[in-house]
Amino acid sequence: MNFERPVDYLYQQLIDSARADIQQQTGRPAPRQSLQGYEYAKQWSNGLTGNLKITHAQPGVRYAYELETPRDHYGVDYQFAPDTDGHQTVLEYAETFLGKDKKTNANNKLGVLFLGWFRKRRFKKMMNQMAASYNQ
């Protein structure tokens, strides 16, 4: 995906969101140094819990995390690159799901098949909102 915003801006928006989540989940501010390697327990409103580990936090290049829940292992990876003029961002986004048993894996595959379009649409909307805040 291409966004008409600088790489550093979009990356910082993502990091600010991660720091806010850390504050909300732990009750403590996120560390000031790099978030790479930081781990914390995460709980959702539906009661699901998991452990989130930030695996990559390379400014303007890559942000990735892994989330371990009782049923699944998720991986999310954002890779940033400036366009040739330096004013646009090329963003590559990838998700991986690995269930801890065959039934969960089958459910994940069906979910990706049926809900993949909605997830991609929600992701694009989130990134477009981040990009839109650039001029505000």
C-alpha positions as CSV (number, residue, x, y, z in Angstrom):
1,M,0.0,0.0,0.0
2,N,1.1,3.5,-0.7
3,F,0.5,6.5,1.6
4,E,1.2,10.1,0.8
5,R,2.9,10.7,4.1
6,P,6.6,10.3,5.2
7,V,7.7,7.0,6.6
8,D,8.8,8.5,9.9
9,Y,5.4,10.0,10.5
10,L,3.5,6.7,9.9
11,Y,6.0,4.7,11.9
12,Q,5.7,7.1,14.8
13,Q,1.9,6.9,14.7
14,L,2.1,3.1,15.0
15,I,4.6,3.3,17.9
16,D,2.5,5.8,19.7
17,S,-0.5,3.4,19.4
18,A,1.7,0.6,20.8
19,R,2.8,2.8,23.7
20,A,-0.8,3.7,24.5
21,D,-1.8,0.0,24.5
22,I,1.1,-0.8,26.8
23,Q,0.1,2.0,29.2
24,Q,-3.6,0.8,29.1
25,Q,-2.7,-2.9,29.6
26,T,0.0,-2.6,32.2
27,G,-0.9,0.6,34.0
28,R,2.7,1.8,33.5
29,P,4.2,3.9,30.8
30,A,6.0,2.2,28.0
31,P,9.8,2.2,28.2
32,R,11.4,5.2,26.6
33,Q,14.1,3.1,24.8
34,S,13.2,0.9,21.9
35,L,10.2,-1.3,22.3
36,Q,11.9,-4.2,20.6
37,G,11.8,-7.3,22.9
38,Y,9.2,-5.7,25.2
39,E,6.6,-8.2,26.5
40,Y,3.3,-7.7,28.3
41,A,0.1,-9.5,29.1
42,K,-2.9,-8.3,27.1
43,Q,-6.6,-8.7,27.9
44,W,-9.5,-8.0,25.6
45,S,-13.0,-6.9,26.6
46,N,-14.4,-10.4,25.8
47,G,-12.1,-11.9,28.5
48,L,-9.5,-13.4,26.1
49,T,-5.9,-13.0,27.3
50,G,-2.6,-13.4,25.7
51,N,1.1,-12.5,25.9
52,L,2.3,-9.9,23.4
53,K,6.0,-9.6,22.5
54,I,7.3,-6.8,20.2
55,T,9.8,-8.6,18.0
56,H,11.0,-5.7,15.8
57,A,10.9,-2.0,16.4
58,Q,13.3,-0.5,13.9
59,P,12.5,3.2,13.4
60,G,11.1,3.9,9.9
61,V,11.8,0.3,8.8
62,R,9.9,-2.3,10.6
63,Y,7.5,-3.0,13.5
64,A,6.4,-6.5,14.3
65,Y,4.9,-8.4,17.2
66,E,3.9,-11.9,18.2
67,L,0.8,-12.7,20.3
68,E,0.4,-16.0,22.1
69,T,-3.1,-16.9,23.3
70,P,-4.3,-20.2,24.8
71,R,-5.5,-21.2,21.3
72,D,-3.4,-19.4,18.8
73,H,-0.1,-17.8,17.9
74,Y,-0.4,-14.6,15.8
75,G,2.3,-12.7,14.0
76,V,1.9,-9.2,12.7
77,D,4.6,-7.4,10.6
78,Y,4.7,-3.9,9.2
79,Q,7.5,-3.0,6.9
80,F,8.0,0.6,5.8
81,A,10.0,2.0,2.8
82,P,10.1,5.5,1.4
83,D,9.0,6.1,-2.1
84,T,11.5,7.5,-4.6
85,D,10.6,11.1,-3.7
86,G,10.8,10.4,0.0
87,H,7.3,12.0,0.7
88,Q,5.4,8.8,0.3
89,T,5.4,5.5,2.2
90,V,5.2,2.1,0.8
91,L,3.9,-0.2,3.5
92,E,3.9,-4.0,3.5
93,Y,1.7,-5.7,6.0
94,A,1.5,-9.4,6.8
95,E,-0.3,-11.5,9.4
96,T,0.2,-15.1,10.3
97,F,-2.1,-17.4,12.4
98,L,-1.1,-20.7,13.8
99,G,-3.5,-22.7,15.8
100,K,-2.4,-24.9,18.6
101,D,-4.5,-27.8,17.3
102,K,-6.0,-29.0,14.1
103,K,-9.5,-27.7,14.9
104,T,-8.2,-24.2,15.6
105,N,-6.1,-24.2,12.4
106,A,-9.2,-25.2,10.4
107,N,-11.2,-22.4,12.0
108,N,-8.4,-19.9,11.3
109,K,-8.3,-20.9,7.6
110,L,-12.1,-20.5,7.3
111,G,-11.9,-17.1,9.2
112,V,-9.2,-15.9,6.8
113,L,-11.2,-17.0,3.8
114,F,-14.5,-15.4,5.0
115,L,-13.2,-12.5,7.1
116,G,-10.0,-11.6,5.3
117,W,-11.6,-8.9,3.2
118,F,-13.1,-7.2,6.2
119,R,-9.8,-7.4,8.1
120,K,-7.9,-5.9,5.2
121,R,-10.6,-3.2,4.9
122,R,-10.3,-2.3,8.6
123,F,-6.5,-2.2,8.4
124,K,-6.6,0.2,5.4
125,K,-9.1,2.4,7.2
126,M,-6.8,2.5,10.3
127,M,-3.8,3.4,8.2
128,N,-5.7,6.0,6.2
129,Q,-6.8,7.6,9.5
130,M,-3.2,7.8,10.7
131,A,-2.2,9.3,7.4
132,A,-5.1,11.8,7.5
133,S,-4.0,13.1,10.9
134,Y,-0.7,14.3,9.3
135,N,-2.2,17.7,8.3
136,Q,-4.1,18.2,11.5
